[in-house]
PDB file of N, CA and C in Angstrom:
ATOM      1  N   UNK A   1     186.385 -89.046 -66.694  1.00 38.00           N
ATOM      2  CA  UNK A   1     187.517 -89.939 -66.832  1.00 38.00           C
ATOM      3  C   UNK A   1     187.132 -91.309 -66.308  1.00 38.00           C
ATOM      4  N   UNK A   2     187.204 -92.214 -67.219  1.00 48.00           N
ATOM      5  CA  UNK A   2     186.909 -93.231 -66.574  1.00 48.00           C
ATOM      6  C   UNK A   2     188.023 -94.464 -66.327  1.00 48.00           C
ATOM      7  N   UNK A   3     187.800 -95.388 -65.118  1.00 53.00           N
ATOM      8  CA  UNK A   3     188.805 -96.472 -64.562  1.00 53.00           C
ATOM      9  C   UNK A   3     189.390 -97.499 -65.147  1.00 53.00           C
ATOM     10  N   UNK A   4     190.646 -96.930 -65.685  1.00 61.00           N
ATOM     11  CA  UNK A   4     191.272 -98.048 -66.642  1.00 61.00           C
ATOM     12  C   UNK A   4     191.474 -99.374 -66.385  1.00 61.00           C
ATOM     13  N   UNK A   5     191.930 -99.299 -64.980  1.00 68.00           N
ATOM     14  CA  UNK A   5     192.071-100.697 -64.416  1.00 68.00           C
ATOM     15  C   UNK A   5     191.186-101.907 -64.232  1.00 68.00           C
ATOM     16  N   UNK A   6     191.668-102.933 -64.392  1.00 73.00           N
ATOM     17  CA  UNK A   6     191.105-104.242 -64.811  1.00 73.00           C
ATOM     18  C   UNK A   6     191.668-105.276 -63.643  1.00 73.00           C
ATOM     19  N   UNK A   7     190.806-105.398 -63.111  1.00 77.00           N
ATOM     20  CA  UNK A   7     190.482-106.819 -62.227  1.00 77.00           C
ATOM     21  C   UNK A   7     191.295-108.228 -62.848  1.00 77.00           C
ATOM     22  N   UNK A   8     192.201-108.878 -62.498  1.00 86.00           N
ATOM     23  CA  UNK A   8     192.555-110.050 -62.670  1.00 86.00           C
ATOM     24  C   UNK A   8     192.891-110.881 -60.658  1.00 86.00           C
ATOM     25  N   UNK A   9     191.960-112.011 -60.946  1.00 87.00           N
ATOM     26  CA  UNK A   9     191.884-112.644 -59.903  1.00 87.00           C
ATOM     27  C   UNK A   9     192.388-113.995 -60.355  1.00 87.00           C
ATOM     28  N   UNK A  10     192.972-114.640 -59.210  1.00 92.00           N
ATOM     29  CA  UNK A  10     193.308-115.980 -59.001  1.00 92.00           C
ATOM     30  C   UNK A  10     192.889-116.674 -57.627  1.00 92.00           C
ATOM     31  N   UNK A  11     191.747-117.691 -58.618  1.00 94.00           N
ATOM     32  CA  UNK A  11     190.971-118.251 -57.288  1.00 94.00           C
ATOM     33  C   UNK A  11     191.324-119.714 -57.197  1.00 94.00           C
ATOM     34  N   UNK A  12     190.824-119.981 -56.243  1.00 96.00           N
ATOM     35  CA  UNK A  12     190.695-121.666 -56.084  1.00 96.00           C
ATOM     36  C   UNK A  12     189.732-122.357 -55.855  1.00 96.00           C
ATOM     37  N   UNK A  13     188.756-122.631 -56.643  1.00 97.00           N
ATOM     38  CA  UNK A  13     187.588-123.882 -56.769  1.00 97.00           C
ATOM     39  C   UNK A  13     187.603-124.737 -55.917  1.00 97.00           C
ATOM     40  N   UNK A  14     186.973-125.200 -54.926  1.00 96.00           N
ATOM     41  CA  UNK A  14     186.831-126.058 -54.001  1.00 96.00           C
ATOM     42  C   UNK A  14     185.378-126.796 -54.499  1.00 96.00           C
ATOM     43  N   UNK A  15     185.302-127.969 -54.537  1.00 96.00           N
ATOM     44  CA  UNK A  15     184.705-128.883 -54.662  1.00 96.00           C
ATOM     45  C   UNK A  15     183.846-129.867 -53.952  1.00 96.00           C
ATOM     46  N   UNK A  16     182.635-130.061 -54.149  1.00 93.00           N
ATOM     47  CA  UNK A  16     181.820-130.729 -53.054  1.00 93.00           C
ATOM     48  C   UNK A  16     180.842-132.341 -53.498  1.00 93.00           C
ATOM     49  N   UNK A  17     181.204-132.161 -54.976  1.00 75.00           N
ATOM     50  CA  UNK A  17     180.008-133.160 -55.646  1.00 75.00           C
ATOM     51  C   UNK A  17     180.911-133.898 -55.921  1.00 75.00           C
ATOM     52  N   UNK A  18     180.111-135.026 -56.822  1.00 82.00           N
ATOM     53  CA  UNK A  18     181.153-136.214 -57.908  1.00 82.00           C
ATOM     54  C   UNK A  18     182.287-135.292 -58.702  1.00 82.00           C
ATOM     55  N   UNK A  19     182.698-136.313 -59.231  1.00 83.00           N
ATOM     56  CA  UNK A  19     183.464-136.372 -59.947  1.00 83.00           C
ATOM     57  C   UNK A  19     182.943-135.803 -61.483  1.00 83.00           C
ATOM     58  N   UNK A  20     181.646-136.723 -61.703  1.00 83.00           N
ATOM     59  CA  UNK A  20     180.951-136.092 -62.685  1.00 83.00           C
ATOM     60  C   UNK A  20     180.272-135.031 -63.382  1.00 83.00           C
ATOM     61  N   UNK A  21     179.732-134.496 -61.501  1.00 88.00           N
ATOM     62  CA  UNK A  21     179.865-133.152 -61.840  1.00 88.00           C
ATOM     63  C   UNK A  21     180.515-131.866 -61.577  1.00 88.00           C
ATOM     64  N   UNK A  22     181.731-132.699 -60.586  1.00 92.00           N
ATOM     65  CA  UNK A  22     182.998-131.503 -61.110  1.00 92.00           C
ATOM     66  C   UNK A  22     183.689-131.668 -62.577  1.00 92.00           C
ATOM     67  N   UNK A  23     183.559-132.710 -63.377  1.00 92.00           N
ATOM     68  CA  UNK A  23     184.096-132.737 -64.886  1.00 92.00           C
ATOM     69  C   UNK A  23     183.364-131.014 -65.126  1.00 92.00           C
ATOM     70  N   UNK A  24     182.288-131.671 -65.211  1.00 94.00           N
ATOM     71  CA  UNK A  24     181.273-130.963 -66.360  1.00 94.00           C
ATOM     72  C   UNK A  24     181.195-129.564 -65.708  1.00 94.00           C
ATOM     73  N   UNK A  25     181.420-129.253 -64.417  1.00 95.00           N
ATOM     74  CA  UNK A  25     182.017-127.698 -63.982  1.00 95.00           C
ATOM     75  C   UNK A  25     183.001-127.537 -65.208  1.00 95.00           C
ATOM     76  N   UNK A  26     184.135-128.284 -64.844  1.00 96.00           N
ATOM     77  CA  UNK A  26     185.273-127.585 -64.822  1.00 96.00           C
ATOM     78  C   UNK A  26     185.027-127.094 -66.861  1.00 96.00           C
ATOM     79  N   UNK A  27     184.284-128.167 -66.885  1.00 96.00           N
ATOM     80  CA  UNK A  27     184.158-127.948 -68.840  1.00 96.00           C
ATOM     81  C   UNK A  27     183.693-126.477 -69.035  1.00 96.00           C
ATOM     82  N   UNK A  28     182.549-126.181 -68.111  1.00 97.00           N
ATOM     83  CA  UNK A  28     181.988-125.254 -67.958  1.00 97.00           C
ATOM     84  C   UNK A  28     182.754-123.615 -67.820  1.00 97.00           C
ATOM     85  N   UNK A  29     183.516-123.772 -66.827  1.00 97.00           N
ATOM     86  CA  UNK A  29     184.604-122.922 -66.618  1.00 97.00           C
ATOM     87  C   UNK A  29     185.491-122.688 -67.574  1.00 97.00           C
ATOM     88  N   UNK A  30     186.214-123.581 -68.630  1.00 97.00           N
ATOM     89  CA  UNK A  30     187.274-123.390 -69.476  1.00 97.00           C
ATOM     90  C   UNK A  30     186.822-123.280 -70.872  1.00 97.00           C
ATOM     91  N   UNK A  31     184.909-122.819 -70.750  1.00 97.00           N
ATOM     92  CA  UNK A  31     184.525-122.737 -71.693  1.00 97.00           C
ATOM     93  C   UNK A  31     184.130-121.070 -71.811  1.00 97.00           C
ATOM     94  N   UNK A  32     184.280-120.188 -70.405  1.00 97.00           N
ATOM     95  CA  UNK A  32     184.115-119.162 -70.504  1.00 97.00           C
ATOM     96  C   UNK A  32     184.852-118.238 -70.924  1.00 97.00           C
ATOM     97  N   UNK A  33     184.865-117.451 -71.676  1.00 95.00           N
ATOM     98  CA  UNK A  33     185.994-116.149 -72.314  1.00 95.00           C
ATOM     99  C   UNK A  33     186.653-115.630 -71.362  1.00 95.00           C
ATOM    100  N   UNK A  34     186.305-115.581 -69.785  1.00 95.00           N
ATOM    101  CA  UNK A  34     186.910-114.390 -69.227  1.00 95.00           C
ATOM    102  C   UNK A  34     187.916-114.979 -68.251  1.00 95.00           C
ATOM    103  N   UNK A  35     187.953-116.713 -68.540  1.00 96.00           N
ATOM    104  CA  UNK A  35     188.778-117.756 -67.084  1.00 96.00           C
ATOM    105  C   UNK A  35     189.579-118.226 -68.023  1.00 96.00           C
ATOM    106  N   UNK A  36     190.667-118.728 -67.420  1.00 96.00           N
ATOM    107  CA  UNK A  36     191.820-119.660 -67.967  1.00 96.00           C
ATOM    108  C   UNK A  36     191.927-120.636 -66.518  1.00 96.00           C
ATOM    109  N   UNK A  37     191.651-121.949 -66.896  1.00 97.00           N
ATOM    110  CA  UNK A  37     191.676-122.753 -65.722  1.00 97.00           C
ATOM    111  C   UNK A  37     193.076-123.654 -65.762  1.00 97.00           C
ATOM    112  N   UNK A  38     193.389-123.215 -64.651  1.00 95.00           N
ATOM    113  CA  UNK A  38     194.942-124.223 -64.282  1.00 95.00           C
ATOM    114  C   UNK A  38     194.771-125.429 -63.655  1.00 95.00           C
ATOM    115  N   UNK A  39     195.798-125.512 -62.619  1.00 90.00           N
ATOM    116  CA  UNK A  39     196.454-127.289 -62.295  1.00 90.00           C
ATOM    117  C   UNK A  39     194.661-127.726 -61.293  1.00 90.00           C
ATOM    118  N   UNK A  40     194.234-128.467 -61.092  1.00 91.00           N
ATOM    119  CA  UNK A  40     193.408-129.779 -60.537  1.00 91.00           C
ATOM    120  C   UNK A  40     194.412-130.555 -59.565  1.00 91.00           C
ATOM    121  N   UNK A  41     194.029-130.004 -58.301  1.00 89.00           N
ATOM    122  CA  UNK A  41     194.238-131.006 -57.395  1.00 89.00           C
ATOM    123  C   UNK A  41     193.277-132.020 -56.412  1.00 89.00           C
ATOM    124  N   UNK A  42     192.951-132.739 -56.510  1.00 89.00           N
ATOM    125  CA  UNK A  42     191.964-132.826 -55.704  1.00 89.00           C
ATOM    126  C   UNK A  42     190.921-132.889 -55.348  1.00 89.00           C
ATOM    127  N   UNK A  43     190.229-132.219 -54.983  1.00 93.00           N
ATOM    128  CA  UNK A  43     188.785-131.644 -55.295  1.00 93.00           C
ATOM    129  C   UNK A  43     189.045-129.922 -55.447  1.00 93.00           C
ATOM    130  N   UNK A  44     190.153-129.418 -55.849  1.00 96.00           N
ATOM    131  CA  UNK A  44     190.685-127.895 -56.183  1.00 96.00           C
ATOM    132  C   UNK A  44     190.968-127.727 -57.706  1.00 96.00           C
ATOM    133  N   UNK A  45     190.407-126.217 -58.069  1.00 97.00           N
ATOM    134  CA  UNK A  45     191.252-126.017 -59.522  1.00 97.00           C
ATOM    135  C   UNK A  45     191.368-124.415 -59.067  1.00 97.00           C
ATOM    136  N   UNK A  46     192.529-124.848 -59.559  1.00 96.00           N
ATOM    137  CA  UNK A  46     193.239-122.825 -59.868  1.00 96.00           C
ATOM    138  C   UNK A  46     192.298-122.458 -61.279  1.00 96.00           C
ATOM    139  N   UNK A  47     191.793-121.341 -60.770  1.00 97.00           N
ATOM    140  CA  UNK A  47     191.433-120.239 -62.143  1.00 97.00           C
ATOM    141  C   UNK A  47     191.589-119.226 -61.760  1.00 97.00           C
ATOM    142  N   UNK A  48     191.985-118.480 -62.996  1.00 95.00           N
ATOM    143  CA  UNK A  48     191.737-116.914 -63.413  1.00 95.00           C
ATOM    144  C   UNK A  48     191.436-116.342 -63.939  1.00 95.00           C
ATOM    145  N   UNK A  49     190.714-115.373 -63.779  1.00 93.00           N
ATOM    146  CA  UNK A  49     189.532-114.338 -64.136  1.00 93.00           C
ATOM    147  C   UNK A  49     189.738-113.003 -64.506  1.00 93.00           C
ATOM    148  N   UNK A  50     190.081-113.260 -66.072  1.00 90.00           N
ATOM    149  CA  UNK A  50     190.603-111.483 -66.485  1.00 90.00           C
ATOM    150  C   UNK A  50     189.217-110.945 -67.196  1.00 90.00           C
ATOM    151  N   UNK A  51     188.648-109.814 -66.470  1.00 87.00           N
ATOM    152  CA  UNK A  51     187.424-109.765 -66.433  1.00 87.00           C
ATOM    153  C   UNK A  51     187.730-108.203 -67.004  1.00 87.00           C
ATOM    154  N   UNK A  52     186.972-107.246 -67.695  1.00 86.00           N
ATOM    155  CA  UNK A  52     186.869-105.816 -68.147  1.00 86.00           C
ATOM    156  C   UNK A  52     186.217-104.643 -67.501  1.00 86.00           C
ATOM    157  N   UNK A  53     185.605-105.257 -66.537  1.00 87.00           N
ATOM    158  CA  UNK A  53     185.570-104.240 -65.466  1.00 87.00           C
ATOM    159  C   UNK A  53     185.419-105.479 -63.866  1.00 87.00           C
ATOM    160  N   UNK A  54     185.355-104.142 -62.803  1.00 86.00           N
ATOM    161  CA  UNK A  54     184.675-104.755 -61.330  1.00 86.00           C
ATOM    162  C   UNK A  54     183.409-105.424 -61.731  1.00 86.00           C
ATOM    163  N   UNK A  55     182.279-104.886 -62.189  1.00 90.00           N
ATOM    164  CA  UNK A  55     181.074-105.272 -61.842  1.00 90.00           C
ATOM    165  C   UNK A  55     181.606-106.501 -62.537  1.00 90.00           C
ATOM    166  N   UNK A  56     181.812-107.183 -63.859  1.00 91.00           N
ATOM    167  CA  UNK A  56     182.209-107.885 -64.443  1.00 91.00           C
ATOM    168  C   UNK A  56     182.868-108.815 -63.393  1.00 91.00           C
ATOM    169  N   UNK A  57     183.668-108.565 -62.860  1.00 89.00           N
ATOM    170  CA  UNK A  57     184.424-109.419 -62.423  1.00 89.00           C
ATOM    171  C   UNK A  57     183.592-109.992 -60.926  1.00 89.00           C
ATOM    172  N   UNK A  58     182.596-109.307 -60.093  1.00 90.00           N
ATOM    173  CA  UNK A  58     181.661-109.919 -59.451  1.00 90.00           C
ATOM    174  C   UNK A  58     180.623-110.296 -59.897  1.00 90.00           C
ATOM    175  N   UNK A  59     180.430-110.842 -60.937  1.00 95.00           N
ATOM    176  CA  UNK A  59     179.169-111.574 -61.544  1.00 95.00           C
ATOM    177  C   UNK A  59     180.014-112.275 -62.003  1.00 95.00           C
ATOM    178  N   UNK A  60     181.387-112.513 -62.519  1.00 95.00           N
ATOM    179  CA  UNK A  60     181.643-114.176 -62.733  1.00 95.00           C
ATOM    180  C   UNK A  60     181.848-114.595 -61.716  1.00 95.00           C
ATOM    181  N   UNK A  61     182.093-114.192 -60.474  1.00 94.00           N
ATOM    182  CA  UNK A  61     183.077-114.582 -59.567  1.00 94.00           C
ATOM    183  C   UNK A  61     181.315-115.123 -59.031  1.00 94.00           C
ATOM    184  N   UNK A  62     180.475-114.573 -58.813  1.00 96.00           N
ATOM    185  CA  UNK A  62     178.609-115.202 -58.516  1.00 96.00           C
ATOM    186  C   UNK A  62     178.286-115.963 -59.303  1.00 96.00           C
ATOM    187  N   UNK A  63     178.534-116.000 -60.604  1.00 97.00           N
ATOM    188  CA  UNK A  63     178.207-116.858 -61.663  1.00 97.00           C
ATOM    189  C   UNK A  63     179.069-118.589 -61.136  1.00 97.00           C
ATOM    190  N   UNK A  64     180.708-118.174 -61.129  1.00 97.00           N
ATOM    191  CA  UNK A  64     181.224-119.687 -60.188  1.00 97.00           C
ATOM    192  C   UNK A  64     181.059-120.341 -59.309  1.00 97.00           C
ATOM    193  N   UNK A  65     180.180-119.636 -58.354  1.00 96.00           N
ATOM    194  CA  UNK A  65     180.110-120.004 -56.856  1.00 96.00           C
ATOM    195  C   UNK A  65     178.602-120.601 -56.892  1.00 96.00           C
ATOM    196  N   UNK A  66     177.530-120.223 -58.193  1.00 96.00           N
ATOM    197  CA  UNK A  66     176.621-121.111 -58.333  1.00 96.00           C
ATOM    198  C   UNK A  66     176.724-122.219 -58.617  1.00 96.00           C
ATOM    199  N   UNK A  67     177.952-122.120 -59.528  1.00 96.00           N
ATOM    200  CA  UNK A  67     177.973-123.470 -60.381  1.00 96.00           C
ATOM    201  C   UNK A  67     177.693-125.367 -59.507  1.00 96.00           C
ATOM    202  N   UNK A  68     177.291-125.855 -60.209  1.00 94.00           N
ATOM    203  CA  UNK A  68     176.874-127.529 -59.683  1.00 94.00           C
ATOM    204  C   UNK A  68     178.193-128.264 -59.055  1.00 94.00           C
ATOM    205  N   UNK A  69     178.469-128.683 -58.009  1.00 94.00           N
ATOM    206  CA  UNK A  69     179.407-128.729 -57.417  1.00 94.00           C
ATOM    207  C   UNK A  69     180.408-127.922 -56.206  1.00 94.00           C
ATOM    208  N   UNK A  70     180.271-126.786 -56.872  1.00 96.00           N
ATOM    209  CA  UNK A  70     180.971-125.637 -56.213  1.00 96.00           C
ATOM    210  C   UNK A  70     180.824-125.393 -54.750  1.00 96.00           C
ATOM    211  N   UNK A  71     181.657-125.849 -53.688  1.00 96.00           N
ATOM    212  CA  UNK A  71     181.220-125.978 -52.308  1.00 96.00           C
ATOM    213  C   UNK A  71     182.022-124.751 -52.005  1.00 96.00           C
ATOM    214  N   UNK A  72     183.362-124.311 -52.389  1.00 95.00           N
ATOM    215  CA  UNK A  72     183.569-122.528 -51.857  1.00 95.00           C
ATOM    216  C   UNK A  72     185.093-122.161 -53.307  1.00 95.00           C
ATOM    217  N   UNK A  73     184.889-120.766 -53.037  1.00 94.00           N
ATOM    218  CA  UNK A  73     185.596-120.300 -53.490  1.00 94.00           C
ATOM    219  C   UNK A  73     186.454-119.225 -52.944  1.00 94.00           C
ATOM    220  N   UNK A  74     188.029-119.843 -53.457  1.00 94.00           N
ATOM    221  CA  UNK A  74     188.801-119.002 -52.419  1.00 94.00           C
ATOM    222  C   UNK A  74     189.657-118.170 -52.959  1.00 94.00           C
ATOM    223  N   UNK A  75     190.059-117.427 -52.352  1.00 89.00           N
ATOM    224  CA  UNK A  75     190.762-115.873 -53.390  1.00 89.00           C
ATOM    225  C   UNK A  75     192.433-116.272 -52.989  1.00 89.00           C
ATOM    226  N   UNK A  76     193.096-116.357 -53.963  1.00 87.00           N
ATOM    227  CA  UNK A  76     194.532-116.406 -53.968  1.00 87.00           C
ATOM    228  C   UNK A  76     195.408-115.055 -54.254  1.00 87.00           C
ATOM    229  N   UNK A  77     194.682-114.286 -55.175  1.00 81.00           N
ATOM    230  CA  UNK A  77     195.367-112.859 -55.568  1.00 81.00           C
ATOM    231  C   UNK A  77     193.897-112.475 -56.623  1.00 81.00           C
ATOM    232  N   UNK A  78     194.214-111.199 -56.354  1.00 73.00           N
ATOM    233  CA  UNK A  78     193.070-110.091 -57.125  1.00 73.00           C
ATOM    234  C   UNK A  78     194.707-108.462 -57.258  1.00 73.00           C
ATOM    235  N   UNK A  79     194.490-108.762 -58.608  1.00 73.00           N
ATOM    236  CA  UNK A  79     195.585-107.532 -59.013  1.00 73.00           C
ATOM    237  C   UNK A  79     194.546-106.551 -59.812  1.00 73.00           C
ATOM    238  N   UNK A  80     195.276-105.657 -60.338  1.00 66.00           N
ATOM    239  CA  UNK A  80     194.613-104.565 -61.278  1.00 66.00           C
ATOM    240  C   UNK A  80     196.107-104.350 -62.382  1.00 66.00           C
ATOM    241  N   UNK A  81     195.182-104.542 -63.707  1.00 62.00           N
ATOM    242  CA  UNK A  81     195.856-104.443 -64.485  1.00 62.00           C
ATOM    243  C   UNK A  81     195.515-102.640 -65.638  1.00 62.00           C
ATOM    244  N   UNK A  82     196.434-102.016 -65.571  1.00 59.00           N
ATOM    245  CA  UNK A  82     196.307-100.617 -66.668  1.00 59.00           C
ATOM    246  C   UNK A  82     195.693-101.176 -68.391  1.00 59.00           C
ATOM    247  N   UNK A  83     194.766-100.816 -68.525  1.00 55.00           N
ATOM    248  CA  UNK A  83     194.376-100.982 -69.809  1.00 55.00           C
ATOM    249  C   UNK A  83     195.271 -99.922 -70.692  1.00 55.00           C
ATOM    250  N   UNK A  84     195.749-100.005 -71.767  1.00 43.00           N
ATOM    251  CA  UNK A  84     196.354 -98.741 -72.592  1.00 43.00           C
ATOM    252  C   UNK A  84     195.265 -98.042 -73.077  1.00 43.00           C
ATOM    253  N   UNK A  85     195.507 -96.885 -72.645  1.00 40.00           N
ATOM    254  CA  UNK A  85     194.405 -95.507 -73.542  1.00 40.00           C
ATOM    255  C   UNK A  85     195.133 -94.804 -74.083  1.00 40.00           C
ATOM    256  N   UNK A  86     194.999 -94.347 -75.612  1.00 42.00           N
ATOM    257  CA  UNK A  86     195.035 -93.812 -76.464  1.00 42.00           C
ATOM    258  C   UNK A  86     196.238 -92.607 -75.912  1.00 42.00           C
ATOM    259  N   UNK A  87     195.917 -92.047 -74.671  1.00 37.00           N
ATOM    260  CA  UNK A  87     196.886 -90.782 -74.576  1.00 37.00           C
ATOM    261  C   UNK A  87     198.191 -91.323 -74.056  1.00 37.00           C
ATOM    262  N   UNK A  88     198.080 -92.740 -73.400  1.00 37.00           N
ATOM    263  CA  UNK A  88     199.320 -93.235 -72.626  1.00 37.00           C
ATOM    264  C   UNK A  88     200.544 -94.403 -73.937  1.00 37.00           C
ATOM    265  N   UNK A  89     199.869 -94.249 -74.727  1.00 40.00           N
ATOM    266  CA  UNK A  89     199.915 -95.096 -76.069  1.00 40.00           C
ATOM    267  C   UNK A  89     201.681 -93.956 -76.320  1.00 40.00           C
ATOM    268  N   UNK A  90     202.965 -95.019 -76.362  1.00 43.00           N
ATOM    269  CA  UNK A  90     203.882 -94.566 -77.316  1.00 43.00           C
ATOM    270  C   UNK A  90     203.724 -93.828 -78.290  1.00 43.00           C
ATOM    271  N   UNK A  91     204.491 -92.185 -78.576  1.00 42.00           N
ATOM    272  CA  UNK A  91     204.657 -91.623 -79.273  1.00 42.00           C
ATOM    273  C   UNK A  91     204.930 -92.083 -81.102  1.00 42.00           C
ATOM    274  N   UNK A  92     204.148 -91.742 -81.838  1.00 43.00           N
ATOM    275  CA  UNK A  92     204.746 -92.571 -82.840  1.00 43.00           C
ATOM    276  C   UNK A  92     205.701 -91.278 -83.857  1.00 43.00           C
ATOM    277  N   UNK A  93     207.160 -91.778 -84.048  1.00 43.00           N
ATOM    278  CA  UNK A  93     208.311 -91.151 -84.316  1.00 43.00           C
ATOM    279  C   UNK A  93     207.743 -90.174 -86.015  1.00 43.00           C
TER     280      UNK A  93
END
């Protein structure tokens, strides 16, 4: 049996470089399939990370914290979301 649940995190990007190359982060970030990047404050951006498994979801979360600029990353919420499987799937009438 394997773990339906799915990792969704909401982090906060903290920032250490220009401007220039927090642009070209953030391009970077809202160019990946698995983030949806929110509000920019600052030297901060809200993202979240709906990722398809754990391991998944700690290799983007290593993959961001390399990124050019990136001085820390901070955890706001990490939920688990039920994937639907086939047996939990509505009866069909």
């Amino acid at each position: 049996m394997s773990d339906a649940r799915v990792p969704i995190s909401g982090l906060v990007v903290v920032f250490g470089g220009g401007q220039d190359q927090m642009d070209d982060t953030i391009t970077r970030l809202a160019n990946h399939p698995s983030i949806d990047v929110g509000q920019k404050s600052s030297n901060r951006l809200a993202i979240v990370i709906d990722s398809e498994s754990r391991e998944q979801d700690i290799e983007i979360n290593a993959w961001v914290r390399g990124l050019p600029g990136v001085a820390d990353l901070q955890i706001a919420f990490v939920g688990f979301d039920d994937e639907p499987t086939p047996s939990s799937k509505p009866a069909q009438p």
